[in-house]
Short mmCIF file of C-alpha atoms in Angstrom, two decimals:
data_model
loop_
_atom_site.label_atom_id
_atom_site.label_comp_id
_atom_site.label_asym_id
_atom_site.label_seq_id
_atom_site.Cartn_x
_atom_site.Cartn_y
_atom_site.Cartn_z
CA ASP A 1 0.00 0.00 0.00
CA ILE A 2 1.11 3.57 -0.67
CA VAL A 3 1.64 5.42 2.62
CA MET A 4 0.81 9.13 2.66
CA THR A 5 2.49 11.30 5.29
CA GLN A 6 1.50 14.89 5.92
CA SER A 7 3.39 17.58 7.77
CA PRO A 8 2.78 19.26 10.07
CA ASP A 9 0.00 17.53 12.02
CA SER A 10 -1.31 20.92 13.09
CA LEU A 11 -0.65 24.48 12.05
CA ALA A 12 -1.63 27.88 13.48
CA VAL A 13 -1.39 30.83 11.11
CA SER A 14 -2.43 34.47 11.48
CA LEU A 15 -5.24 35.82 9.34
CA GLY A 16 -3.88 37.07 6.02
CA GLU A 17 -0.68 35.03 6.30
CA ARG A 18 0.44 32.06 4.21
CA ALA A 19 -0.26 28.48 5.24
CA THR A 20 1.68 25.56 3.76
CA ILE A 21 0.88 21.87 4.17
CA ASN A 22 3.13 19.13 2.86
CA CYS A 23 2.31 15.61 1.74
CA LYS A 24 4.77 12.85 0.91
CA SER A 25 3.93 9.49 -0.66
CA SER A 26 5.93 6.32 -0.04
CA GLN A 27 6.14 5.73 -3.79
CA SER A 28 5.61 7.89 -6.83
CA VAL A 29 2.01 8.62 -7.81
CA LEU A 30 3.09 10.03 -11.18
CA TYR A 31 1.84 7.83 -14.01
CA SER A 32 4.39 8.12 -16.78
CA SER A 33 2.04 7.26 -19.64
CA ASN A 34 -0.09 10.39 -19.10
CA ASN A 35 2.28 12.47 -16.94
CA LYS A 36 -0.41 12.92 -14.30
CA ASN A 37 0.02 12.84 -10.54
CA TYR A 38 -2.79 10.84 -8.93
CA LEU A 39 -2.98 13.11 -5.90
CA ALA A 40 -5.95 14.97 -4.43
CA TRP A 41 -6.45 17.42 -1.57
CA TYR A 42 -9.60 17.62 0.56
CA GLN A 43 -10.84 20.09 3.15
CA GLN A 44 -13.03 18.90 6.01
CA LYS A 45 -14.76 21.33 8.36
CA PRO A 46 -16.38 20.15 11.62
CA GLY A 47 -19.68 18.38 11.05
CA GLN A 48 -19.26 18.39 7.28
CA PRO A 49 -18.09 15.80 4.76
CA PRO A 50 -14.75 16.23 3.02
CA LYS A 51 -14.70 18.61 0.07
CA LEU A 52 -12.49 18.06 -2.95
CA LEU A 53 -10.11 21.00 -3.45
CA PHE A 54 -7.54 19.75 -5.97
CA TYR A 55 -7.00 16.74 -8.19
CA TRP A 56 -4.11 15.74 -10.45
CA ALA A 57 -2.12 17.54 -7.70
CA SER A 58 -2.71 21.05 -9.03
CA THR A 59 -6.08 21.23 -10.81
CA ARG A 60 -8.41 23.36 -8.72
CA GLU A 61 -11.97 22.08 -8.34
CA SER A 62 -14.68 24.46 -9.50
CA GLY A 63 -15.60 27.04 -6.86
CA VAL A 64 -12.38 26.74 -4.84
CA PRO A 65 -10.94 30.22 -4.14
CA ASP A 66 -7.74 31.04 -5.98
CA ARG A 67 -5.92 31.75 -2.71
CA PHE A 68 -5.61 27.95 -2.59
CA SER A 69 -2.96 26.30 -4.75
CA GLY A 70 -1.62 22.77 -5.15
CA SER A 71 1.81 21.80 -6.40
CA GLY A 72 4.36 19.01 -6.53
CA SER A 73 5.09 15.85 -8.47
CA GLY A 74 6.19 12.29 -7.94
CA THR A 75 6.31 11.83 -4.17
CA ASP A 76 6.27 15.38 -2.76
CA PHE A 77 3.27 17.68 -2.81
CA THR A 78 2.20 20.96 -1.22
CA LEU A 79 -1.09 22.70 -0.50
CA THR A 80 -0.71 26.45 -0.04
CA ILE A 81 -3.19 29.04 1.16
CA SER A 82 -1.73 32.40 0.19
CA SER A 83 -3.75 34.57 2.59
CA LEU A 84 -5.55 32.71 5.35
CA GLN A 85 -9.21 33.54 5.91
CA ALA A 86 -11.29 32.60 8.94
CA GLU A 87 -13.41 30.21 6.87
CA ASP A 88 -10.29 28.17 5.99
CA VAL A 89 -10.13 26.65 9.48
CA ALA A 90 -10.45 22.93 8.81
CA VAL A 91 -8.58 19.66 8.60
CA TYR A 92 -6.85 19.09 5.27
CA PHE A 93 -6.12 15.66 3.81
CA CYS A 94 -4.06 14.53 0.86
CA GLN A 95 -5.02 11.30 -0.89
CA GLN A 96 -3.52 9.14 -3.60
CA TYR A 97 -5.82 7.51 -6.14
CA PHE A 98 -3.04 5.82 -8.10
CA GLY A 99 -4.52 2.49 -7.09
CA THR A 100 -6.57 0.70 -4.47
CA PRO A 101 -6.45 0.82 -1.62
CA TYR A 102 -6.84 4.57 -1.94
CA THR A 103 -4.87 6.03 0.98
CA PHE A 104 -5.07 9.32 2.82
CA GLY A 105 -2.59 11.33 4.81
CA GLN A 106 -3.27 11.56 8.52
CA GLY A 107 -4.62 15.09 8.17
CA THR A 108 -3.37 18.56 9.08
CA LYS A 109 -5.47 20.67 11.43
CA LEU A 110 -5.31 24.34 10.44
CA GLU A 111 -6.21 26.96 13.03
CA ILE A 112 -6.02 30.71 13.42
CA LYS A 113 -3.13 32.07 15.51
CA GLU B 1 -27.96 19.08 -7.95
CA VAL B 2 -25.87 16.07 -7.00
CA GLN B 3 -26.98 14.57 -3.68
CA LEU B 4 -25.84 11.53 -1.73
CA VAL B 5 -27.72 10.64 1.44
CA GLU B 6 -26.52 7.88 3.75
CA SER B 7 -28.71 6.02 6.22
CA GLY B 8 -28.69 2.89 8.34
CA GLY B 9 -26.13 3.82 10.97
CA GLY B 10 -26.67 3.30 14.66
CA LEU B 11 -25.53 1.53 17.80
CA VAL B 12 -24.68 -2.16 17.45
CA GLN B 13 -22.99 -4.67 19.74
CA PRO B 14 -19.63 -6.21 18.86
CA GLY B 15 -20.18 -9.11 16.48
CA GLY B 16 -23.39 -7.58 15.17
CA SER B 17 -24.40 -6.46 11.69
CA LEU B 18 -25.63 -3.30 9.99
CA ARG B 19 -26.55 -2.40 6.43
CA LEU B 20 -25.77 1.12 5.28
CA SER B 21 -27.53 2.69 2.31
CA CYS B 22 -26.59 5.66 0.15
CA ALA B 23 -29.41 7.09 -1.95
CA VAL B 24 -28.23 9.31 -4.78
CA SER B 25 -29.89 11.85 -7.06
CA GLY B 26 -28.90 14.53 -9.53
CA PHE B 27 -26.72 12.32 -11.72
CA THR B 28 -26.91 9.08 -13.69
CA PHE B 29 -25.94 6.66 -10.94
CA SER B 30 -25.38 3.71 -13.25
CA ARG B 31 -22.48 5.47 -14.98
CA TYR B 32 -20.38 6.10 -11.89
CA TRP B 33 -18.10 4.05 -9.65
CA MET B 34 -18.80 4.52 -5.96
CA HIS B 35 -16.78 4.29 -2.74
CA TRP B 36 -17.23 4.07 1.02
CA VAL B 37 -14.82 5.99 3.27
CA ARG B 38 -14.91 6.22 7.06
CA ARG B 39 -13.54 8.50 9.74
CA GLY B 40 -13.23 7.24 13.28
CA PRO B 41 -13.42 9.51 16.34
CA GLY B 42 -10.27 11.59 16.53
CA LYS B 43 -8.85 9.81 13.51
CA GLY B 44 -8.28 10.45 9.83
CA LEU B 45 -10.06 9.34 6.69
CA VAL B 46 -9.81 5.66 5.79
CA TRP B 47 -10.89 4.15 2.49
CA VAL B 48 -13.19 1.16 2.96
CA SER B 49 -14.43 -0.16 -0.37
CA ARG B 50 -15.33 0.60 -3.97
CA ILE B 51 -17.59 -0.80 -6.66
CA ASN B 52 -17.63 -0.25 -10.39
CA SER B 53 -20.56 1.14 -12.30
CA ASP B 54 -22.38 -2.13 -13.02
CA GLY B 55 -21.47 -3.86 -9.77
CA SER B 56 -19.30 -6.52 -11.38
CA SER B 57 -16.05 -5.47 -9.69
CA THR B 58 -15.41 -4.64 -6.04
CA SER B 59 -12.40 -3.93 -3.84
CA TYR B 60 -11.94 -3.74 -0.05
CA ALA B 61 -9.50 -2.50 2.54
CA ASP B 62 -7.73 -5.38 4.28
CA SER B 63 -9.29 -4.32 7.59
CA VAL B 64 -12.82 -5.10 6.36
CA LYS B 65 -12.22 -7.83 3.77
CA GLY B 66 -14.40 -10.85 4.46
CA ARG B 67 -16.66 -8.89 6.83
CA PHE B 68 -18.06 -6.07 4.66
CA THR B 69 -19.81 -6.33 1.29
CA ILE B 70 -20.41 -3.43 -1.06
CA SER B 71 -23.24 -3.63 -3.58
CA ARG B 72 -25.53 -1.41 -5.61
CA ASP B 73 -28.98 -1.33 -7.15
CA ASN B 74 -28.84 0.89 -10.21
CA ALA B 75 -32.62 0.70 -10.66
CA LYS B 76 -33.04 2.20 -7.18
CA ASN B 77 -30.09 4.64 -7.43
CA THR B 78 -28.76 3.21 -4.20
CA LEU B 79 -25.39 2.01 -2.91
CA TYR B 80 -25.09 -0.38 0.01
CA LEU B 81 -22.54 -1.54 2.56
CA GLN B 82 -23.36 -4.73 4.46
CA MET B 83 -21.25 -4.84 7.60
CA ASN B 84 -20.94 -8.10 9.54
CA SER B 85 -18.87 -9.18 12.54
CA LEU B 86 -18.53 -5.59 13.63
CA ARG B 87 -15.73 -4.59 15.98
CA ALA B 88 -15.24 -1.61 18.27
CA ASN B 89 -12.65 -0.17 15.91
CA ASP B 90 -15.25 -0.06 13.12
CA THR B 91 -16.86 2.82 15.02
CA ALA B 92 -16.83 5.77 12.64
CA ILE B 93 -18.80 8.08 10.43
CA TYR B 94 -19.26 6.29 7.12
CA TYR B 95 -19.39 8.36 3.94
CA CYS B 96 -20.38 7.31 0.47
CA ALA B 97 -18.62 9.14 -2.33
CA ARG B 98 -18.71 9.30 -6.09
CA VAL B 99 -15.86 9.07 -8.57
CA THR B 100 -16.00 9.79 -12.27
CA GLY B 101 -14.11 6.65 -13.26
CA TYR B 102 -11.36 4.19 -12.50
CA ASN B 103 -8.59 5.83 -10.43
CA THR B 104 -10.17 9.26 -10.13
CA PRO B 105 -10.72 11.46 -7.06
CA LEU B 106 -13.80 11.45 -4.84
CA ASP B 107 -15.69 14.44 -6.18
CA TYR B 108 -19.00 14.31 -4.27
CA TRP B 109 -19.57 13.01 -0.76
CA GLY B 110 -22.62 12.36 1.36
CA GLN B 111 -23.05 13.85 4.83
CA GLY B 112 -22.22 10.54 6.48
CA THR B 113 -23.92 8.12 8.88
CA LEU B 114 -22.56 7.27 12.32
CA VAL B 115 -21.88 3.66 13.25
CA THR B 116 -21.10 2.95 16.89
CA VAL B 117 -19.99 -0.54 17.91
CA SER B 118 -20.21 -0.93 21.66
CA SER B 119 -21.62 -3.23 24.30
#
């Protein structure tokens, strides 16, 4: 199974500041035949289901604010929020869908400092 | 509007059984693969199972293999998860989620149904 490891486990950032969450996979999730990274990011707020933010590592889902960005390739990926807003408080998960079992990172809890 | 609504959760004793349902609307259910994902108390997201669009192919996490069965009724626009031999560590919110195809992300999720396994 592909193991996904996020860092940090929790993060406190001031409003308007940048937040960066990292995700590392135990093996590459880049499929050479189509040059796509099978990596997604989700946001989960308390009492709500997860919401898809990015897929193919950097393709923003419709409706996701452009202060969010996804980057990386192979085994190392990053989710960045350029200017933190109060509504961004949530737990963020990365996930590989390169193959089953799909696996998630342990989650990063983002709070306001 | 795409909607997924889970039901069937509740309190069950260890060794017991439950059947979860996920009723969908707003899209052509029979064209989509579907998944179950769970999140235990204070824990992260864990993939449980998936089924292809016509129900002919399924896959399970090792932790539930042999105990859980995923199925679907395309005529009723409903996904199921039959859970047998339940254990305390199966306690979680169970979400159904849609994917657009093989090896694609989970683009729509239901609100979840809580399963509590306790004596």
